[in-house]
Amino acid sequence: MQGLGLGTSGDMLGSVHSLQELRRSASLATKVFVQRDYSDGTTCQFQTKFPPELESRIERQLFEETVKTLNGFYAEAEKIGGSSYLEGCLACATAYFIFLCMETHYEKVLKKISKYIQDQNEKIYAPRGLLLTDPLERGMRVIEISIYEDRCSSGSSSSGSSSSSSGGGGGAGGR
Amino acid sequence: MPAASGKRFKPSKYVPVSAAAIFLVGATTLFFAFTCPGLSLYVSPIIPAYNAVVFLFVLANFSMATFMDPGIFPRAEEDEDKEDDFRAPLYKTVEIKGIQVRMKWCATCRFYRPPRCSHCSVCDNCVEEFDHHCPWVNNCIGRRNYRYFFLFLLSLTTHIMGVFGFGLLYVLYQVEELSGVRMAVTMVVMCVAGLFFIPVAGLTGFHVVLVARGRTTNEQVTGKFRGGVNPFTNGCCKNVSRVLCSSPAPRYLGRPKAEQTVLVRPPFLRPEVSDGQITVKIMDNGIQTELKRTKSKGSLEVTESQSADAEPPPPPKPDLSRYTGLRTHLTLATTEDSSLLGKDSPPTPTMYKYRPGYSSSSSSAALPHSTSAKLSRVNSLKEPNSICESGHKPSYRSEPSLEPESFRSPTFGKSFHFDPLSSGSRSSSLKSAQGTGFETGHLQSIRSEGTTSTSYKSLVNQTRNGSLSYDSLLTPSDSPDFESVQAGPEPDPPVGYTSPFLSARIAQQRETDLHGRFAGAASPKHAAPREPSPVRYDNLSRHIVASIQEREKLLQQPPAPGREEDAELADSGIQSTPASSNAPRTSSSSDDSKRSPLGKNPLTRPALPRFGKPEPPPALRVRSLGSPDQPAAPHLGKSVSYSSQKTASQAGGPETEEVALQPLLAPKDEVQMRTAYSKSNGQPKSLGSAPPGPVPLSSPTRGGVKKVSGVGGTTYEISV
């Protein structure tokens, strides 16, 4: 798990919150994969179908909005227009040395996407025990959504994670 | 070149690329060294400049094609591979612009290859939009570097043509110095150029065509779109612009790993889900239906468990899809819901109901029964509640109760709540009416009119079995003695399927008992052992025809207003309510059953028009139910066969009453539901054992109950 509320990790918050953090940590329960939508060819789109595993974790609307925004970003990245044409010409003219200095249009949009995903994670998904993974890490084939369960060693179950087992051993061991 | 970890250094694979590089650079260098000075001198200095530019272009593209990541997919992580390699289907089909495209499972990379992706055996990688593996650049040509490869080919062709042409020009200019070194070198360069021009130009032309058609070499060579439509093409111009003008795609490998700075820490928020939300969603689409099914089921269970009446548990998951949609209707349910229920869900084709696999379980069948039964039961029970000992049992479950009897509760009103769910699935009710169920259910519906817990119990049993077993219907312990309060829960549990013949026998017994009841003699309980019916769809055609006929008749006859005439009829009407639910089938089946096994006057009645009974009787029955006529009416309408017979004589009671009741039944669906319902209801009641007591459970004014057995073992209790 990467920095998932593990209060015991020394590099995290100080020992002030250690007690609570020690008690309440999240463990990875399962992963949901949102597949690509190939209905329009090989253009990068993801299915907006709501995964059943997220039924009780997040509102359908939020999820769909996230996926739709991502699809919009990818469409913008793959857009063939004047800017991309000029970029190509410039690259040709400089024997592609320009790529050493400048990042392509696609890369710029990917950075925007990465920022958006992080923003979504912080605001929407992490509070619900979910984590979006940039599809770029998976070769743009899937959007990986990690579902975390509340694993309370203190025995007090988190109200938010009804599916987690209260008391030791949270229902979902890390995978 | 992609890094191949763990692979031995194979010099052989570098031979082509080395040769290509050597030839390219070497020849060009010679050209520049020996030919260009003379050309610049005699023709123009632009020639070397031009050639230099072209050569630079060739080199750049050659380098990009050689060293650029073609679009290698990183290996899928273990988490992504949910299925075992051995069990994963080899292909997954996806529709692209209306064309089915297969995605193959890549065992090495452990994912289903996206469309146009292929696994390169040389590089041992899956490459996005795989074109081919080019040995001259020792690299796969894929999405990312196809443009550079294409431009390399174009520029190389141009370069070759330029070198050859300008060399020829030089030779022609220096024709008098043919023996010079320069001339020799130029001639050699020209030969090399000429030699490579033919394959390179051929390849270039080939790829120009591919780009124009929007295909990859792989697709062209394997003939994927031969004679078919290419789903990946967008037209010639767009294809070309996509290759040349699109922004270079990013590479997937070798990216700096993004640091996960977001902390996931409990407590977690959870979305709120409402039942209404759920039920609505069920109607959305097929995909969500399943998702919602569980949800709705859960909500149903919650509701039921929370209800003090311990409503019968919801039906199994597959059935819920039918019911959940109707839940919303249920919440708005009024007494008129019964009539509305029929309109909620689309009518199931007649034959479809008889399909074996149509009804997922008897539970679904149980629901319609319960719906009608409950309706009638509510009415009937209002009065005899005090005397109905079995009333404490919910017995009547709107949904097939797979739960033990403990879940039952005499909250008929509540159970009624869930009936509409079942009503929604008319098919289920019809299913329950399948095969032997028809007659049985019909009979039972009549029996269960007494709204004894036994009748409902039979219904429960039926559903519990999860099949169209009507044993419970025939359970003596659960005999629906409407005229008398059952001593307690029927002792005989449902065994399984009851053969139609057996049911007929039992029905006969019950009818005998019924008559005996009239005489005041206690009718023996049906202790007939039940055996699983080998055939479920006996007399299918007969039932179908009969049900069709009944339906037609039902439609022809308008529902009769309530009248005072038949207090007794009302009782029977109540009793026949469940039967009526099975009316289309059961009535027909009951007719058949009556004709065949009984051979008594009721069966001889068939000559009479089913709806021959004057309207007053049915109306009276409705009223006597003590509840809104409308819900009762449909139930009553079911027992067509009986009502007609009843007109003939009171003794024939059950039939005539049922017939009279039938006209009241307007919607076919309700009839069907009731039919199924009555089947299940009637079954457990031991008609034979119905005490001759004058007070049926359904109505205090009830007279004796006559039990008539029909084909398939359905037994009908008709108040006389």
Tab-separated table of C-alpha atoms in Angstrom, chain B residues 81-357:
chain	number	residue	atom	x	y	z
B	81	ASP	CA	-5.837	-10.879	-14.227
B	82	LYS	CA	-8.866	-11.975	-12.320
B	83	GLU	CA	-9.375	-15.184	-14.094
B	84	ASP	CA	-7.017	-18.004	-14.212
B	85	ASP	CA	-5.128	-18.274	-17.408
B	86	PHE	CA	-6.617	-21.619	-18.137
B	87	ARG	CA	-10.139	-20.559	-17.577
B	88	ALA	CA	-10.119	-17.267	-19.352
B	89	PRO	CA	-11.880	-17.412	-22.694
B	90	LEU	CA	-9.467	-17.035	-25.488
B	91	TYR	CA	-11.416	-14.348	-27.239
B	92	LYS	CA	-13.487	-11.465	-26.165
B	93	THR	CA	-15.670	-9.798	-28.694
B	94	VAL	CA	-16.181	-6.112	-28.867
B	95	GLU	CA	-18.231	-4.140	-31.266
B	96	ILE	CA	-16.523	-1.370	-33.120
B	97	LYS	CA	-18.740	0.770	-35.267
B	98	GLY	CA	-21.131	-2.067	-35.629
B	99	ILE	CA	-18.521	-4.627	-36.538
B	100	GLN	CA	-17.600	-7.443	-34.251
B	101	VAL	CA	-13.931	-7.504	-33.509
B	102	ARG	CA	-12.251	-10.211	-31.533
B	103	MET	CA	-9.792	-9.470	-28.824
B	104	LYS	CA	-7.434	-12.287	-28.115
B	105	TRP	CA	-6.088	-13.110	-24.734
B	106	CYS	CA	-2.360	-12.637	-24.595
B	107	ALA	CA	-0.904	-15.229	-22.306
B	108	THR	CA	2.403	-13.445	-22.059
B	109	CYS	CA	1.104	-10.013	-21.298
B	110	ARG	CA	-1.995	-11.276	-19.474
B	111	PHE	CA	-4.646	-9.096	-20.912
B	112	TYR	CA	-6.990	-9.116	-23.795
B	113	ARG	CA	-5.225	-7.455	-26.659
B	114	PRO	CA	-6.933	-4.246	-27.617
B	115	PRO	CA	-8.101	-4.035	-31.188
B	116	ARG	CA	-5.233	-3.725	-33.645
B	117	CYS	CA	-2.812	-4.817	-31.023
B	118	SER	CA	-0.595	-7.790	-31.679
B	119	HIS	CA	2.134	-9.593	-29.877
B	120	CYS	CA	5.512	-9.445	-31.546
B	121	SER	CA	7.354	-12.703	-31.191
B	122	VAL	CA	10.703	-11.096	-31.935
B	123	CYS	CA	10.356	-8.425	-29.324
B	124	ASP	CA	8.057	-10.510	-27.084
B	125	ASN	CA	5.787	-7.581	-26.474
B	126	CYS	CA	2.285	-6.603	-27.285
B	127	VAL	CA	2.411	-3.559	-29.483
B	128	GLU	CA	-0.361	-1.091	-29.937
B	129	GLU	CA	-1.596	-0.879	-33.511
B	130	PHE	CA	1.021	-3.370	-34.523
B	131	ASP	CA	2.092	-2.980	-38.095
B	132	HIS	CA	5.016	-5.349	-38.484
B	133	HIS	CA	8.423	-6.079	-37.139
B	134	CYS	CA	10.924	-4.486	-39.444
B	135	PRO	CA	14.309	-6.206	-39.498
B	136	TRP	CA	15.931	-3.289	-41.249
B	137	VAL	CA	15.327	-1.134	-38.243
B	138	ASN	CA	15.272	-4.030	-35.828
B	139	ASN	CA	12.155	-2.707	-34.240
B	140	CYS	CA	8.445	-3.222	-34.229
B	141	ILE	CA	6.463	-0.687	-36.097
B	142	GLY	CA	3.457	0.308	-34.064
B	143	ARG	CA	1.315	3.210	-33.227
B	144	ARG	CA	4.014	5.517	-32.002
B	145	ASN	CA	6.630	5.040	-34.664
B	146	TYR	CA	4.595	4.197	-37.716
B	147	ARG	CA	4.676	7.768	-38.812
B	148	TYR	CA	8.455	7.845	-38.676
B	149	PHE	CA	8.706	4.566	-40.480
B	150	PHE	CA	6.388	5.794	-43.198
B	151	LEU	CA	8.296	9.016	-43.535
B	152	PHE	CA	11.514	7.064	-43.559
B	153	LEU	CA	10.254	5.044	-46.446
B	154	LEU	CA	9.116	8.115	-48.302
B	155	SER	CA	12.300	9.985	-47.672
B	156	LEU	CA	14.453	7.004	-48.480
B	157	THR	CA	12.709	6.561	-51.769
B	158	THR	CA	13.231	10.192	-52.488
B	159	HIS	CA	16.812	9.981	-51.468
B	160	ILE	CA	17.498	6.983	-53.581
B	161	MET	CA	15.899	8.604	-56.538
B	162	GLY	CA	17.891	11.743	-55.948
B	163	VAL	CA	21.173	9.956	-55.599
B	164	PHE	CA	20.589	7.920	-58.684
B	165	GLY	CA	19.379	10.854	-60.693
B	166	PHE	CA	22.102	13.228	-59.763
B	167	GLY	CA	24.675	10.573	-60.193
B	168	LEU	CA	23.408	9.965	-63.658
B	169	LEU	CA	23.527	13.656	-64.291
B	170	TYR	CA	27.094	13.768	-63.190
B	171	VAL	CA	27.995	10.907	-65.418
B	172	LEU	CA	26.372	12.553	-68.343
B	173	TYR	CA	28.172	15.743	-67.597
B	174	GLN	CA	31.517	14.071	-67.251
B	175	VAL	CA	31.096	11.604	-70.029
B	176	GLU	CA	34.545	12.306	-71.306
B	177	GLU	CA	36.117	11.303	-67.990
B	178	LEU	CA	34.541	7.910	-67.578
B	179	SER	CA	37.699	6.303	-66.352
B	180	GLY	CA	38.140	8.658	-63.437
B	181	VAL	CA	37.797	7.594	-59.852
B	182	ARG	CA	34.901	9.845	-59.301
B	183	MET	CA	33.121	8.402	-62.201
B	184	ALA	CA	33.686	4.911	-60.895
B	185	VAL	CA	32.471	5.743	-57.470
B	186	THR	CA	29.471	7.499	-58.883
B	187	MET	CA	28.698	4.488	-60.962
B	188	VAL	CA	28.921	2.242	-57.945
B	189	VAL	CA	26.659	4.504	-55.959
B	190	MET	CA	24.236	4.544	-58.780
B	191	CYS	CA	24.182	0.781	-58.911
B	192	VAL	CA	23.534	0.491	-55.204
B	193	ALA	CA	20.849	3.069	-55.392
B	194	GLY	CA	19.287	1.412	-58.366
B	195	LEU	CA	19.429	-1.910	-56.636
B	196	PHE	CA	17.699	-0.755	-53.479
B	197	PHE	CA	15.241	1.404	-55.263
B	198	ILE	CA	13.011	-1.406	-56.435
B	199	PRO	CA	12.207	-2.993	-53.052
B	200	VAL	CA	12.122	0.311	-51.248
B	201	ALA	CA	9.816	1.883	-53.739
B	202	GLY	CA	7.642	-1.165	-53.710
B	203	LEU	CA	7.388	-1.053	-49.953
B	204	THR	CA	6.715	2.634	-50.025
B	205	GLY	CA	3.918	2.242	-52.495
B	206	PHE	CA	2.504	-0.566	-50.403
B	207	HIS	CA	2.438	1.556	-47.304
B	208	VAL	CA	0.980	4.510	-49.146
B	209	VAL	CA	-1.942	2.284	-50.022
B	210	LEU	CA	-2.183	1.038	-46.467
B	211	VAL	CA	-2.252	4.517	-45.051
B	212	ALA	CA	-4.880	5.557	-47.525
B	213	ARG	CA	-7.038	2.579	-46.561
B	214	GLY	CA	-6.405	2.862	-42.877
B	215	ARG	CA	-4.940	-0.574	-42.446
B	216	THR	CA	-1.878	-2.002	-40.897
B	217	THR	CA	0.505	-4.398	-42.569
B	218	ASN	CA	-0.617	-7.047	-40.179
B	219	GLU	CA	-4.222	-6.610	-41.148
B	220	GLN	CA	-3.406	-6.531	-44.804
B	221	VAL	CA	-1.196	-9.571	-44.771
B	222	THR	CA	-3.517	-11.650	-42.648
B	223	GLY	CA	-6.438	-10.608	-44.787
B	224	LYS	CA	-8.614	-9.484	-41.917
B	225	PHE	CA	-10.700	-7.126	-43.902
B	226	ARG	CA	-10.654	-8.966	-47.123
B	227	GLY	CA	-14.093	-8.576	-48.545
B	228	GLY	CA	-15.230	-6.938	-45.377
B	229	VAL	CA	-15.460	-3.551	-43.846
B	230	ASN	CA	-12.590	-2.021	-41.987
B	231	PRO	CA	-13.951	-0.493	-38.824
B	232	PHE	CA	-10.811	1.499	-38.230
B	233	THR	CA	-10.925	3.620	-41.334
B	234	ASN	CA	-12.229	7.122	-41.361
B	235	GLY	CA	-11.789	7.873	-45.005
B	236	CYS	CA	-8.612	8.449	-47.028
B	237	CYS	CA	-7.971	12.021	-46.013
B	238	LYS	CA	-8.600	11.440	-42.359
B	239	ASN	CA	-6.481	8.352	-42.385
B	240	VAL	CA	-3.558	10.219	-43.900
B	241	SER	CA	-3.938	13.115	-41.556
B	242	ARG	CA	-4.166	10.763	-38.633
B	243	VAL	CA	-0.876	9.159	-39.579
B	244	LEU	CA	0.979	12.312	-40.345
B	245	CYS	CA	-0.593	15.071	-38.335
B	246	SER	CA	-1.643	13.535	-35.072
B	247	SER	CA	0.245	14.295	-31.952
B	248	PRO	CA	2.737	11.596	-31.102
B	249	ALA	CA	1.305	9.137	-28.665
B	250	PRO	CA	2.992	8.719	-25.304
B	251	ARG	CA	4.983	5.714	-24.397
B	252	TYR	CA	3.753	3.423	-21.684
B	253	LEU	CA	7.021	1.890	-20.628
B	254	GLY	CA	9.749	3.653	-18.863
B	255	ARG	CA	7.620	6.391	-17.462
B	256	PRO	CA	8.563	7.870	-14.166
B	257	LYS	CA	6.339	6.323	-11.567
B	258	ALA	CA	3.906	8.852	-10.210
B	259	GLU	CA	4.145	9.250	-6.526
B	260	GLN	CA	0.973	8.460	-4.694
B	261	THR	CA	0.457	11.405	-2.508
B	262	VAL	CA	-3.170	10.846	-1.753
B	263	LEU	CA	-3.863	9.187	1.527
B	264	VAL	CA	-6.746	6.832	1.851
B	265	ARG	CA	-7.818	6.822	5.387
B	266	PRO	CA	-11.014	5.783	7.072
B	267	PRO	CA	-13.668	6.713	7.938
B	268	PHE	CA	-15.063	6.357	4.478
B	269	LEU	CA	-18.088	8.080	3.113
B	270	ARG	CA	-20.840	5.951	1.766
B	271	PRO	CA	-23.455	6.915	-0.723
B	272	GLU	CA	-27.070	6.915	0.278
B	273	VAL	CA	-29.255	4.550	-1.563
B	274	SER	CA	-32.985	4.723	-1.626
B	275	ASP	CA	-35.304	1.946	-2.444
B	276	GLY	CA	-37.093	3.958	-4.977
B	277	GLN	CA	-33.855	4.669	-6.567
B	278	ILE	CA	-33.106	1.080	-6.729
B	279	THR	CA	-36.328	-0.027	-8.162
B	280	VAL	CA	-36.257	2.630	-10.755
B	281	LYS	CA	-32.856	1.648	-11.778
B	282	ILE	CA	-33.923	-1.828	-12.305
B	283	MET	CA	-35.884	-0.712	-15.241
B	284	ASP	CA	-32.948	1.050	-16.759
B	285	ASN	CA	-31.306	-1.540	-18.810
B	286	GLY	CA	-30.343	-5.074	-18.833
B	287	ILE	CA	-26.919	-4.503	-17.467
B	288	GLN	CA	-28.068	-2.717	-14.459
B	289	THR	CA	-30.884	-4.998	-13.868
B	290	GLU	CA	-28.697	-7.569	-12.379
B	291	LEU	CA	-26.950	-5.063	-10.302
B	292	LYS	CA	-30.116	-3.726	-9.014
B	293	ARG	CA	-31.534	-7.050	-8.417
B	294	THR	CA	-29.339	-7.668	-5.519
B	295	LYS	CA	-30.027	-4.266	-4.245
B	296	SER	CA	-33.696	-4.524	-4.546
B	297	LYS	CA	-33.629	-7.859	-3.034
B	298	GLY	CA	-31.769	-6.504	-0.160
B	299	SER	CA	-34.147	-3.697	0.235
B	300	LEU	CA	-37.016	-6.006	0.065
B	301	GLU	CA	-35.510	-8.169	2.673
B	302	VAL	CA	-34.881	-5.254	4.849
B	303	THR	CA	-38.375	-4.110	4.488
B	304	GLU	CA	-39.722	-7.455	5.208
B	305	SER	CA	-37.588	-8.120	8.142
B	306	GLN	CA	-38.319	-4.771	9.531
B	307	SER	CA	-41.959	-5.245	9.213
B	308	ALA	CA	-43.431	-6.584	12.293
B	309	ASP	CA	-45.347	-9.016	10.278
B	310	ALA	CA	-42.290	-10.816	9.171
B	311	GLU	CA	-43.293	-10.697	5.606
B	312	PRO	CA	-42.299	-13.617	3.572
B	313	PRO	CA	-38.779	-13.331	2.421
B	314	PRO	CA	-38.184	-11.986	-0.994
B	315	PRO	CA	-37.924	-14.372	-3.823
B	316	PRO	CA	-34.617	-15.577	-5.056
B	317	LYS	CA	-32.505	-13.115	-6.820
B	318	PRO	CA	-33.397	-13.993	-10.366
B	319	ASP	CA	-36.986	-13.438	-9.693
B	320	LEU	CA	-36.571	-10.111	-8.147
B	321	SER	CA	-36.039	-8.448	-11.411
B	322	ARG	CA	-39.586	-9.086	-12.116
B	323	TYR	CA	-40.822	-7.919	-8.860
B	324	THR	CA	-38.670	-5.050	-8.071
B	325	GLY	CA	-39.988	-3.021	-10.862
B	326	LEU	CA	-43.340	-3.368	-9.391
B	327	ARG	CA	-42.299	-2.438	-5.969
B	328	THR	CA	-42.875	1.117	-6.679
B	329	HIS	CA	-46.340	0.223	-7.582
B	330	LEU	CA	-46.610	-1.647	-4.429
B	331	THR	CA	-45.775	1.262	-2.337
B	332	LEU	CA	-48.582	3.034	-3.945
B	333	ALA	CA	-50.676	0.000	-3.710
B	334	THR	CA	-54.221	0.411	-2.912
B	335	THR	CA	-56.970	-2.017	-2.980
B	336	GLU	CA	-57.199	-1.315	-6.583
B	337	ASP	CA	-53.718	-2.357	-7.104
B	338	SER	CA	-54.743	-5.755	-7.988
B	339	SER	CA	-56.357	-4.449	-11.040
B	340	LEU	CA	-53.453	-2.265	-11.717
B	341	LEU	CA	-50.992	-4.973	-11.313
B	342	GLY	CA	-52.077	-6.645	-14.379
B	343	LYS	CA	-51.305	-3.566	-16.325
B	344	ASP	CA	-47.933	-3.052	-14.917
B	345	SER	CA	-46.027	-5.668	-16.617
B	346	PRO	CA	-46.455	-6.669	-20.184
B	347	PRO	CA	-48.533	-9.715	-20.690
B	348	THR	CA	-46.611	-12.797	-21.272
B	349	PRO	CA	-47.400	-14.723	-24.359
B	350	THR	CA	-49.461	-17.665	-23.589
B	351	MET	CA	-47.095	-20.284	-24.714
B	352	TYR	CA	-44.172	-18.646	-23.132
B	353	LYS	CA	-45.474	-19.360	-19.744
B	354	TYR	CA	-45.401	-22.975	-20.398
B	355	ARG	CA	-41.797	-22.964	-21.150
B	356	PRO	CA	-39.952	-24.963	-18.596
B	357	GLY	CA	-37.266	-22.563	-17.924
